[in-house]
Amino acid sequence: MAIAMDIGTRYARIARIGHDGAPQLAALPGSVPGEGLPLQTGAGSHRSASLRTAYTAYCAHFGAPDRVVLVVPQEGRADYARRAVDTLTAAHDADRAPEIRALSTPHAVLALLRHTGTVTAGRYTVCDLGATAAEVSVCALTGASVAVVAGGRYAPTDGYGAGFDAALLAGAGLPDDEQAHRALAAVRAEDGAGLRLELAVGRAERDPERYDDPVHQVSGREITAGVVRRALGRLTAGADRALDDAVGGTSVPPVIAAGGMARLRPLERHLAARQGAVVALPTGTDPALAAVFGAALVAAGRIDPGDRYPHAVCVATHRTVGGEPHSEELVITPAGALEPGGPTVFAEHAGHRVRVRPGVGAPRPVRVRVRDTDGRATAPVSILTVPGGSPGDRFHVGVRIDADGTARLVLHPVGSGTPAEFPLGTLPTDLKGARS
């Protein structure tokens, strides 16, 4: 059994593949149809606690899964992934934990579209418009790899979508509390609510006399078109800011809108007016569920997320030929060979691991670089200090990317011995403009 989990501010969404082969939300006791399992007030700021609560509820109802794919934000991905993996592992105590994989939101959303075969461009701009932030990720598709090459984020202190909701409630004279937010969510879920909002805002844009037209009625109070229009200004300005941070003055690849705020047609219209037509999600897909549905397809093995490092990782070496030293570059891992949580990939030649002799005596600096598939663009990663060895020492050299997305250089002694690991951090993905 394989599941995907996306822990938001107000809901924990758990998805799996249904009998019809399509992803669907797991129906847990107390869950809200189309939304997921409600989280306690303020729990969204304690993601680990929310994750454990939702996971425990799932296991109690359906049993422990064999595989879990966790959706995590692109920014701060390493920290989110590390804490999430630790949380799920600890939830099993002495029992065997499931296979756990973290997948960033843009990779999850693109997995959903790639599964339908509708991805045709070489680059896409994934806009994750959620309660906490508007996060923009520019993704490059190269062969079997999907790499995030640029990003931007707008996260006001009162939240992105959460701030929008608070502004609506304030405009209606309602408190910014859990009860009011639940009531607002229930009204939004009514049939035709989205269309009413879109039409009312459109009329107010054309005619200020229509600002007082009611859009929603929440707890006996009216939310008017004028209140909605002013609050929408927060969302459009925030999305613009995140887009500007991600792409600057350059042309923007096709935009994919996901997240709860992408349900708002006026916001989608704004993105289309600025960037061109927004890429359509698969028919009937709720934008708020796009990431967890894509992750569910990955968890079930229906689609490869392409979450591999798209460039080759190289290390500077020296060889002695005819008594003369020669500088060379050893390709440790070819492009597309590394994936988060996967095995260490070692340098090979003709199907055999390359043997490397360390410098004898004092520690030596080792320069690690990455290079694109054409071999032209390159970028430095790190200069490591590797301990010296004895004349007879030989090592296999490899690289591994942990589940949190950070890389390590691995020196594995030939024969017996304990491997040594050296942290490399997060490997660079955007090499455009870089040259060796």
CSV table of C-alpha atoms in Angstrom, one decimal:
chain,number,residue,atom,x,y,z
A,1,MET,CA,0.0,0.0,0.0
A,2,ALA,CA,1.4,3.4,-1.0
A,3,ILE,CA,0.2,6.8,0.0
A,4,ALA,CA,1.1,10.5,-0.5
A,5,MET,CA,0.8,13.1,2.2
A,6,ASP,CA,0.6,16.9,1.9
A,7,ILE,CA,0.5,18.8,5.2
A,8,GLY,CA,-1.0,22.2,4.9
A,9,THR,CA,-2.0,25.0,7.3
A,10,ARG,CA,-5.6,23.9,7.9
A,11,TYR,CA,-5.8,20.4,6.3
A,12,ALA,CA,-3.7,17.3,6.0
A,13,ARG,CA,-4.3,15.7,2.7
A,14,ILE,CA,-3.6,12.0,2.2
A,15,ALA,CA,-4.1,10.4,-1.2
A,16,ARG,CA,-3.8,7.0,-2.8
A,17,ILE,CA,-4.7,5.3,-6.0
A,18,GLY,CA,-8.3,4.2,-6.1
A,19,HIS,CA,-9.8,1.1,-7.8
A,20,ASP,CA,-10.3,3.1,-11.0
A,21,GLY,CA,-6.6,3.8,-11.2
A,22,ALA,CA,-7.0,7.5,-10.4
A,23,PRO,CA,-5.6,9.3,-7.3
A,24,GLN,CA,-8.2,10.1,-4.6
A,25,LEU,CA,-8.2,11.5,-1.1
A,26,ALA,CA,-8.3,8.8,1.7
A,27,ALA,CA,-11.7,9.0,3.5
A,28,LEU,CA,-10.7,9.2,7.1
A,29,PRO,CA,-13.1,9.7,10.0
A,30,GLY,CA,-13.6,13.5,10.5
A,31,SER,CA,-12.2,14.4,7.1
A,32,VAL,CA,-13.8,17.1,5.0
A,33,PRO,CA,-14.7,16.0,1.5
A,34,GLY,CA,-12.4,17.6,-1.1
A,35,GLU,CA,-10.2,19.1,1.6
A,36,GLY,CA,-8.7,16.4,3.8
A,37,LEU,CA,-8.3,15.9,7.6
A,38,PRO,CA,-8.8,19.2,9.5
A,39,LEU,CA,-5.8,20.3,11.6
A,40,GLN,CA,-6.1,22.0,15.0
A,41,THR,CA,-5.9,25.8,15.1
A,42,GLY,CA,-2.3,26.9,14.6
A,43,ALA,CA,-1.1,23.4,14.0
A,44,GLY,CA,0.0,24.4,10.5
A,45,SER,CA,3.0,26.1,12.1
A,46,HIS,CA,3.9,22.8,13.7
A,47,ARG,CA,4.2,20.7,10.6
A,48,SER,CA,5.9,17.7,12.3
A,49,ALA,CA,3.1,17.4,14.9
A,50,SER,CA,0.4,17.7,12.2
A,51,LEU,CA,2.2,15.1,10.1
A,52,ARG,CA,2.4,12.6,13.0
A,53,THR,CA,-1.3,13.2,13.9
A,54,ALA,CA,-2.5,12.7,10.3
A,55,TYR,CA,-0.2,9.6,9.8
A,56,THR,CA,-1.4,8.0,13.0
A,57,ALA,CA,-5.0,8.6,12.1
A,58,TYR,CA,-4.4,6.9,8.7
A,59,CYS,CA,-2.6,3.9,10.2
A,60,ALA,CA,-5.3,3.4,12.8
A,61,HIS,CA,-8.0,3.3,10.0
A,62,PHE,CA,-6.2,1.6,7.1
A,63,GLY,CA,-3.1,0.1,8.6
A,64,ALA,CA,0.5,1.1,8.0
A,65,PRO,CA,1.5,1.8,4.4
A,66,ASP,CA,4.5,0.2,2.7
A,67,ARG,CA,5.6,3.5,1.0
A,68,VAL,CA,5.0,7.1,1.8
A,69,VAL,CA,5.7,10.1,-0.5
A,70,LEU,CA,5.7,13.4,1.4
A,71,VAL,CA,5.0,16.7,-0.4
A,72,VAL,CA,7.4,19.4,0.9
A,73,PRO,CA,7.8,23.0,-0.1
A,74,GLN,CA,10.6,23.7,-2.6
A,75,GLU,CA,12.1,26.5,-0.4
A,76,GLY,CA,13.6,24.9,2.7
A,77,ARG,CA,13.1,21.5,1.2
A,78,ALA,CA,16.1,19.9,2.9
A,79,ASP,CA,14.9,20.9,6.4
A,80,TYR,CA,11.3,20.0,5.8
A,81,ALA,CA,12.2,16.6,4.3
A,82,ARG,CA,14.7,15.8,7.1
A,83,ARG,CA,12.1,16.6,9.9
A,84,ALA,CA,9.3,14.7,8.0
A,85,VAL,CA,11.4,11.6,7.5
A,86,ASP,CA,12.4,11.7,11.2
A,87,THR,CA,8.8,12.1,12.3
A,88,LEU,CA,7.4,9.2,10.3
A,89,THR,CA,10.3,7.0,11.3
A,90,ALA,CA,9.8,7.8,15.0
A,91,ALA,CA,6.1,7.1,14.7
A,92,HIS,CA,6.8,3.4,14.2
A,93,ASP,CA,9.0,3.1,17.3
A,94,ALA,CA,10.6,-0.4,17.1
A,95,ASP,CA,8.4,-1.4,14.1
A,96,ARG,CA,9.7,-1.3,10.6
A,97,ALA,CA,9.1,2.1,9.1
A,98,PRO,CA,7.8,2.3,5.5
A,99,GLU,CA,9.9,3.4,2.6
A,100,ILE,CA,9.8,7.2,2.8
A,101,ARG,CA,10.5,9.7,0.1
A,102,ALA,CA,10.2,13.5,0.0
A,103,LEU,CA,9.0,15.2,-3.1
A,104,SER,CA,8.9,19.0,-3.7
A,105,THR,CA,5.7,20.6,-4.7
A,106,PRO,CA,6.8,21.5,-8.2
A,107,HIS,CA,8.0,17.9,-8.9
A,108,ALA,CA,4.7,16.5,-7.6
A,109,VAL,CA,2.6,18.9,-9.7
A,110,LEU,CA,4.6,18.1,-12.8
A,111,ALA,CA,4.3,14.4,-12.1
A,112,LEU,CA,0.5,14.7,-12.3
A,113,LEU,CA,0.7,16.5,-15.7
A,114,ARG,CA,3.5,14.2,-17.1
A,115,HIS,CA,1.3,11.2,-16.2
A,116,THR,CA,-1.4,12.5,-18.6
A,117,GLY,CA,1.2,13.2,-21.4
A,118,THR,CA,0.3,16.9,-21.6
A,119,VAL,CA,3.8,18.2,-20.8
A,120,THR,CA,5.4,19.3,-24.1
A,121,ALA,CA,7.5,22.3,-23.2
A,122,GLY,CA,11.1,22.2,-22.0
A,123,ARG,CA,10.4,24.6,-19.1
A,124,TYR,CA,7.4,25.3,-16.8
A,125,THR,CA,6.7,27.8,-14.1
A,126,VAL,CA,4.9,26.1,-11.2
A,127,CYS,CA,3.0,28.6,-9.0
A,128,ASP,CA,2.1,27.0,-5.6
A,129,LEU,CA,-0.5,29.4,-4.2
A,130,GLY,CA,-1.2,28.3,-0.7
A,131,ALA,CA,-2.3,29.5,2.7
A,132,THR,CA,1.1,30.4,3.9
A,133,ALA,CA,2.9,31.5,0.8
A,134,ALA,CA,3.0,32.0,-3.0
A,135,GLU,CA,6.0,30.0,-4.2
A,136,VAL,CA,7.1,30.0,-7.8
A,137,SER,CA,9.5,27.4,-9.2
A,138,VAL,CA,10.9,27.5,-12.7
A,139,CYS,CA,11.4,23.9,-13.8
A,140,ALA,CA,13.6,22.6,-16.6
A,141,LEU,CA,12.8,19.2,-18.1
A,142,THR,CA,15.9,17.5,-19.5
A,143,GLY,CA,15.7,13.9,-20.6
A,144,ALA,CA,14.4,11.9,-17.5
A,145,SER,CA,15.2,14.8,-15.1
A,146,VAL,CA,13.1,17.6,-13.8
A,147,ALA,CA,15.2,20.3,-12.2
A,148,VAL,CA,14.1,23.5,-10.3
A,149,VAL,CA,16.4,26.1,-11.8
A,150,ALA,CA,15.0,29.3,-10.2
A,151,GLY,CA,12.5,30.2,-7.6
A,152,GLY,CA,10.7,33.0,-5.8
A,153,ARG,CA,8.6,33.2,-2.7
A,154,TYR,CA,6.2,35.7,-1.1
A,155,ALA,CA,5.2,34.8,2.5
A,156,PRO,CA,3.7,37.7,4.5
A,157,THR,CA,3.6,37.3,8.2
A,158,ASP,CA,-0.2,36.8,8.3
A,159,GLY,CA,0.0,34.3,5.4
A,160,TYR,CA,-0.8,34.5,1.7
A,161,GLY,CA,-4.1,32.7,1.4
A,162,ALA,CA,-4.7,32.9,5.1
A,163,GLY,CA,-4.3,36.7,5.0
A,164,PHE,CA,-6.8,36.8,2.1
A,165,ASP,CA,-9.3,34.9,4.2
A,166,ALA,CA,-8.7,37.1,7.2
A,167,ALA,CA,-9.3,40.2,5.1
A,168,LEU,CA,-12.6,38.8,3.9
A,169,LEU,CA,-13.7,38.0,7.5
A,170,ALA,CA,-12.6,41.4,8.7
A,171,GLY,CA,-14.5,43.1,5.9
A,172,ALA,CA,-17.7,41.3,7.1
A,173,GLY,CA,-17.1,42.2,10.7
A,174,LEU,CA,-16.2,38.6,11.7
A,175,PRO,CA,-13.3,37.5,13.9
A,176,ASP,CA,-10.2,35.8,12.5
A,177,ASP,CA,-10.8,32.6,14.4
A,178,GLU,CA,-11.2,28.9,13.7
A,179,GLN,CA,-15.0,29.0,13.7
A,180,ALA,CA,-15.2,31.8,11.2
A,181,HIS,CA,-12.7,30.2,8.9
A,182,ARG,CA,-14.6,26.9,9.0
A,183,ALA,CA,-17.8,28.8,8.1
A,184,LEU,CA,-16.1,30.6,5.3
A,185,ALA,CA,-14.8,27.3,3.9
A,186,ALA,CA,-18.2,25.7,4.0
A,187,VAL,CA,-19.7,28.6,2.1
A,188,ARG,CA,-17.0,28.4,-0.5
A,189,ALA,CA,-17.7,24.7,-1.0
A,190,GLU,CA,-21.3,25.3,-2.0
A,191,ASP,CA,-22.2,24.6,-5.6
A,192,GLY,CA,-21.7,27.7,-7.8
A,193,ALA,CA,-19.8,29.7,-5.1
A,194,GLY,CA,-16.7,30.1,-7.2
A,195,LEU,CA,-18.7,31.3,-10.2
A,196,ARG,CA,-20.7,33.8,-8.1
A,197,LEU,CA,-17.5,35.2,-6.8
A,198,GLU,CA,-16.0,35.5,-10.3
A,199,LEU,CA,-19.1,37.2,-11.7
A,200,ALA,CA,-19.5,39.6,-8.8
A,201,VAL,CA,-15.8,40.7,-8.9
A,202,GLY,CA,-16.0,41.2,-12.6
A,203,ARG,CA,-19.1,43.4,-12.3
A,204,ALA,CA,-17.4,45.4,-9.5
A,205,GLU,CA,-14.3,45.9,-11.7
A,206,ARG,CA,-16.5,47.4,-14.4
A,207,ASP,CA,-18.9,49.3,-12.2
A,208,PRO,CA,-17.9,50.6,-8.7
A,209,GLU,CA,-21.6,50.9,-8.0
A,210,ARG,CA,-21.6,47.1,-7.6
A,211,TYR,CA,-19.0,47.1,-4.8
A,212,ASP,CA,-21.8,46.4,-2.2
A,213,ASP,CA,-23.2,43.4,-4.1
A,214,PRO,CA,-23.1,40.3,-1.8
A,215,VAL,CA,-20.8,37.5,-2.7
A,216,HIS,CA,-20.9,35.2,0.3
A,217,GLN,CA,-23.0,35.1,3.5
A,218,VAL,CA,-21.0,33.8,6.4
A,219,SER,CA,-22.5,33.4,9.9
A,220,GLY,CA,-25.2,35.9,9.0
A,221,ARG,CA,-22.8,38.5,7.7
A,222,GLU,CA,-22.3,39.5,4.0
A,223,ILE,CA,-19.0,39.5,2.3
A,224,THR,CA,-19.3,42.0,-0.6
A,225,ALA,CA,-17.7,42.2,-4.0
A,226,GLY,CA,-15.7,45.3,-2.9
A,227,VAL,CA,-14.3,43.4,0.1
A,228,VAL,CA,-13.3,40.5,-2.2
A,229,ARG,CA,-11.8,42.7,-4.8
A,230,ARG,CA,-9.6,44.6,-2.3
A,231,ALA,CA,-8.5,41.3,-0.7
A,232,LEU,CA,-7.7,39.9,-4.2
A,233,GLY,CA,-5.2,42.7,-4.6
A,234,ARG,CA,-3.1,41.1,-1.9
A,235,LEU,CA,-3.0,37.8,-3.8
A,236,THR,CA,-2.2,39.3,-7.2
A,237,ALA,CA,0.5,41.5,-5.8
A,238,GLY,CA,2.0,38.6,-3.9
A,239,ALA,CA,2.0,36.3,-6.9
A,240,ASP,CA,3.6,39.1,-9.0
A,241,ARG,CA,6.3,39.6,-6.5
A,242,ALA,CA,7.1,35.8,-6.3
A,243,LEU,CA,7.2,35.7,-10.1
A,244,ASP,CA,9.4,38.7,-10.4
A,245,ASP,CA,11.8,37.1,-7.9
A,246,ALA,CA,11.9,33.9,-9.8
A,247,VAL,CA,12.3,35.2,-13.4
A,248,GLY,CA,13.2,38.8,-13.1
A,249,GLY,CA,12.9,40.5,-16.5
A,250,THR,CA,13.2,37.3,-18.5
A,251,SER,CA,10.4,35.6,-20.4
A,252,VAL,CA,8.3,33.3,-18.2
A,253,PRO,CA,7.8,29.6,-19.3
A,254,PRO,CA,4.2,28.3,-19.3
A,255,VAL,CA,2.5,28.8,-15.9
A,256,ILE,CA,0.9,26.0,-13.9
A,257,ALA,CA,-1.2,27.2,-11.0
A,258,ALA,CA,-1.7,24.9,-8.0
A,259,GLY,CA,-2.6,25.2,-4.3
A,260,GLY,CA,-5.8,26.3,-2.6
A,261,MET,CA,-5.8,29.9,-3.8
A,262,ALA,CA,-5.5,28.7,-7.4
A,263,ARG,CA,-9.2,27.8,-7.1
A,264,LEU,CA,-10.0,31.5,-7.4
A,265,ARG,CA,-10.7,32.2,-11.1
A,266,PRO,CA,-9.9,36.0,-10.8
A,267,LEU,CA,-6.4,35.1,-9.6
A,268,GLU,CA,-6.0,32.6,-12.5
A,269,ARG,CA,-7.2,35.3,-14.9
A,270,HIS,CA,-4.6,37.7,-13.5
A,271,LEU,CA,-1.8,35.2,-14.1
A,272,ALA,CA,-3.1,34.6,-17.6
A,273,ALA,CA,-3.2,38.3,-18.4
A,274,ARG,CA,0.3,38.7,-17.1
A,275,GLN,CA,2.0,35.5,-18.4
A,276,GLY,CA,-0.3,34.0,-21.1
A,277,ALA,CA,-2.8,31.1,-20.8
A,278,VAL,CA,-2.3,29.0,-17.7
A,279,VAL,CA,-1.6,25.4,-18.3
A,280,ALA,CA,-4.7,23.3,-17.6
A,281,LEU,CA,-4.6,20.6,-14.9
A,282,PRO,CA,-6.1,17.2,-15.8
A,283,THR,CA,-9.9,17.4,-16.2
A,284,GLY,CA,-11.6,17.7,-12.9
A,285,THR,CA,-8.5,18.2,-10.8
A,286,ASP,CA,-8.8,20.5,-7.9
A,287,PRO,CA,-5.8,22.8,-7.8
A,288,ALA,CA,-5.5,22.3,-4.1
A,289,LEU,CA,-5.1,18.6,-4.6
A,290,ALA,CA,-2.7,18.7,-7.6
A,291,ALA,CA,0.5,18.1,-5.6
A,292,VAL,CA,-0.8,15.3,-3.4
A,293,PHE,CA,-2.4,13.6,-6.4
A,294,GLY,CA,0.9,13.8,-8.3
A,295,ALA,CA,2.7,12.4,-5.3
A,296,ALA,CA,0.2,9.6,-5.0
A,297,LEU,CA,1.0,8.5,-8.6
A,298,VAL,CA,4.7,8.6,-7.7
A,299,ALA,CA,4.1,6.5,-4.6
A,300,ALA,CA,2.2,3.9,-6.6
A,301,GLY,CA,4.9,3.7,-9.2
A,302,ARG,CA,2.7,5.1,-12.0
A,303,ILE,CA,5.1,7.9,-12.9
A,304,ASP,CA,8.8,8.6,-12.4
A,305,PRO,CA,9.0,12.1,-10.8
A,306,GLY,CA,12.2,12.8,-12.6
A,307,ASP,CA,13.6,14.1,-9.3
A,308,ARG,CA,17.2,13.4,-10.4
A,309,TYR,CA,20.2,15.6,-10.4
A,310,PRO,CA,20.4,16.8,-14.1
A,311,HIS,CA,24.1,17.4,-14.3
A,312,ALA,CA,27.3,15.4,-14.0
A,313,VAL,CA,29.4,15.6,-10.8
A,314,CYS,CA,33.1,15.8,-11.4
A,315,VAL,CA,36.3,16.0,-9.3
A,316,ALA,CA,39.7,17.3,-10.2
A,317,THR,CA,42.4,14.6,-10.2
A,318,HIS,CA,46.0,14.3,-11.1
A,319,ARG,CA,47.8,11.5,-13.0
A,320,THR,CA,51.5,10.9,-13.5
A,321,VAL,CA,52.3,9.9,-17.1
A,322,GLY,CA,56.0,9.4,-18.0
A,323,GLY,CA,57.0,11.0,-14.7
A,324,GLU,CA,55.0,14.1,-15.5
A,325,PRO,CA,51.9,15.2,-13.5
A,326,HIS,CA,48.8,15.8,-15.6
A,327,SER,CA,45.6,17.5,-14.3
A,328,GLU,CA,42.4,15.7,-15.3
A,329,GLU,CA,38.7,15.7,-14.5
A,330,LEU,CA,37.0,12.5,-13.3
A,331,VAL,CA,33.3,12.3,-13.9
A,332,ILE,CA,32.0,10.7,-10.7
A,333,THR,CA,28.3,10.5,-11.7
A,334,PRO,CA,26.8,11.2,-15.1
A,335,ALA,CA,23.8,13.5,-15.6
A,336,GLY,CA,20.5,12.0,-14.3
A,337,ALA,CA,22.1,9.3,-12.2
A,338,LEU,CA,21.5,10.7,-8.7
A,339,GLU,CA,18.2,10.9,-6.9
A,340,PRO,CA,17.3,11.9,-3.4
A,341,GLY,CA,17.4,9.0,-1.0
A,342,GLY,CA,18.9,6.8,-3.7
A,343,PRO,CA,22.2,4.7,-3.5
A,344,THR,CA,25.7,6.1,-3.8
A,345,VAL,CA,26.8,6.3,-7.4
A,346,PHE,CA,30.5,5.6,-7.9
A,347,ALA,CA,32.8,6.6,-10.7
A,348,GLU,CA,33.1,3.9,-13.3
A,349,HIS,CA,35.1,3.1,-16.4
A,350,ALA,CA,34.1,0.3,-18.8
A,351,GLY,CA,31.7,-1.1,-16.2
A,352,HIS,CA,34.2,-1.2,-13.4
A,353,ARG,CA,34.6,1.2,-10.4
A,354,VAL,CA,37.5,3.5,-10.8
A,355,ARG,CA,40.3,3.2,-8.2
A,356,VAL,CA,41.6,6.5,-6.9
A,357,ARG,CA,44.8,6.9,-4.9
A,358,PRO,CA,44.7,9.7,-2.3
A,359,GLY,CA,47.5,12.1,-1.8
A,360,VAL,CA,50.3,10.7,0.4
A,361,GLY,CA,51.0,12.5,3.7
A,362,ALA,CA,49.3,15.8,4.4
A,363,PRO,CA,45.6,16.5,3.6
A,364,ARG,CA,44.9,17.7,0.1
A,365,PRO,CA,42.2,20.1,-1.3
A,366,VAL,CA,39.8,18.4,-3.7
A,367,ARG,CA,37.7,20.6,-6.1
A,368,VAL,CA,34.2,19.3,-6.9
A,369,ARG,CA,32.3,20.8,-9.8
A,370,VAL,CA,29.2,20.0,-11.8
A,371,ARG,CA,28.9,20.1,-15.6
A,372,ASP,CA,25.9,20.1,-18.0
A,373,THR,CA,25.2,17.3,-20.5
A,374,ASP,CA,27.0,19.3,-23.3
A,375,GLY,CA,30.1,19.7,-21.1
A,376,ARG,CA,30.2,23.4,-21.7
A,377,ALA,CA,28.5,25.0,-18.7
A,378,THR,CA,30.0,24.2,-15.3
A,379,ALA,CA,29.8,25.5,-11.8
A,380,PRO,CA,31.9,25.0,-8.6
A,381,VAL,CA,30.3,23.0,-5.7
A,382,SER,CA,33.0,22.8,-3.0
A,383,ILE,CA,36.6,22.5,-2.2
A,384,LEU,CA,37.0,19.7,0.3
A,385,THR,CA,39.9,18.8,2.4
A,386,VAL,CA,40.6,15.1,2.1
A,387,PRO,CA,43.0,13.4,4.5
A,388,GLY,CA,46.2,12.0,3.1
A,389,GLY,CA,46.8,8.3,2.9
A,390,SER,CA,49.5,5.7,2.6
A,391,PRO,CA,51.1,4.8,-0.7
A,392,GLY,CA,49.1,1.6,-1.0
A,393,ASP,CA,45.7,3.1,-0.3
A,394,ARG,CA,43.0,3.0,-3.0
A,395,PHE,CA,39.4,4.2,-2.9
A,396,HIS,CA,36.3,4.2,-4.9
A,397,VAL,CA,34.9,7.7,-5.2
A,398,GLY,CA,31.1,8.3,-5.3
A,399,VAL,CA,28.3,10.8,-4.6
A,400,ARG,CA,25.0,10.3,-2.8
A,401,ILE,CA,22.0,12.6,-2.4
A,402,ASP,CA,20.2,12.1,0.9
A,403,ALA,CA,16.4,12.2,1.2
A,404,ASP,CA,16.6,15.8,2.2
A,405,GLY,CA,18.2,16.8,-1.1
A,406,THR,CA,21.8,17.4,0.2
A,407,ALA,CA,24.7,15.6,-1.4
A,408,ARG,CA,27.8,13.9,0.0
A,409,LEU,CA,31.1,12.8,-1.5
A,410,VAL,CA,31.9,9.2,-0.5
A,411,LEU,CA,35.4,7.7,-0.4
A,412,HIS,CA,35.0,3.9,0.0
A,413,PRO,CA,38.2,1.9,0.6
A,414,VAL,CA,38.9,-0.8,-1.9
A,415,GLY,CA,38.7,-4.1,0.0
A,416,SER,CA,37.7,-3.4,3.6
A,417,GLY,CA,37.4,-0.3,5.7
A,418,THR,CA,34.9,2.3,6.7
A,419,PRO,CA,33.8,4.8,4.0
A,420,ALA,CA,34.4,8.5,4.6
A,421,GLU,CA,31.8,11.0,3.7
A,422,PHE,CA,32.2,14.7,3.0
A,423,PRO,CA,29.1,17.0,2.9
A,424,LEU,CA,28.6,19.0,-0.4
A,425,GLY,CA,25.4,20.7,0.4
A,426,THR,CA,22.7,21.3,-2.2
A,427,LEU,CA,24.1,20.8,-5.7
A,428,PRO,CA,23.5,23.8,-8.1
A,429,THR,CA,20.9,23.2,-10.9
A,430,ASP,CA,20.9,26.3,-13.0
A,431,LEU,CA,24.1,26.5,-15.0
A,432,LYS,CA,22.8,28.8,-17.7
A,433,GLY,CA,25.4,31.4,-18.4
A,434,ALA,CA,28.1,29.5,-16.5
A,435,ARG,CA,31.2,28.4,-18.5
A,436,SER,CA,34.3,26.5,-17.7
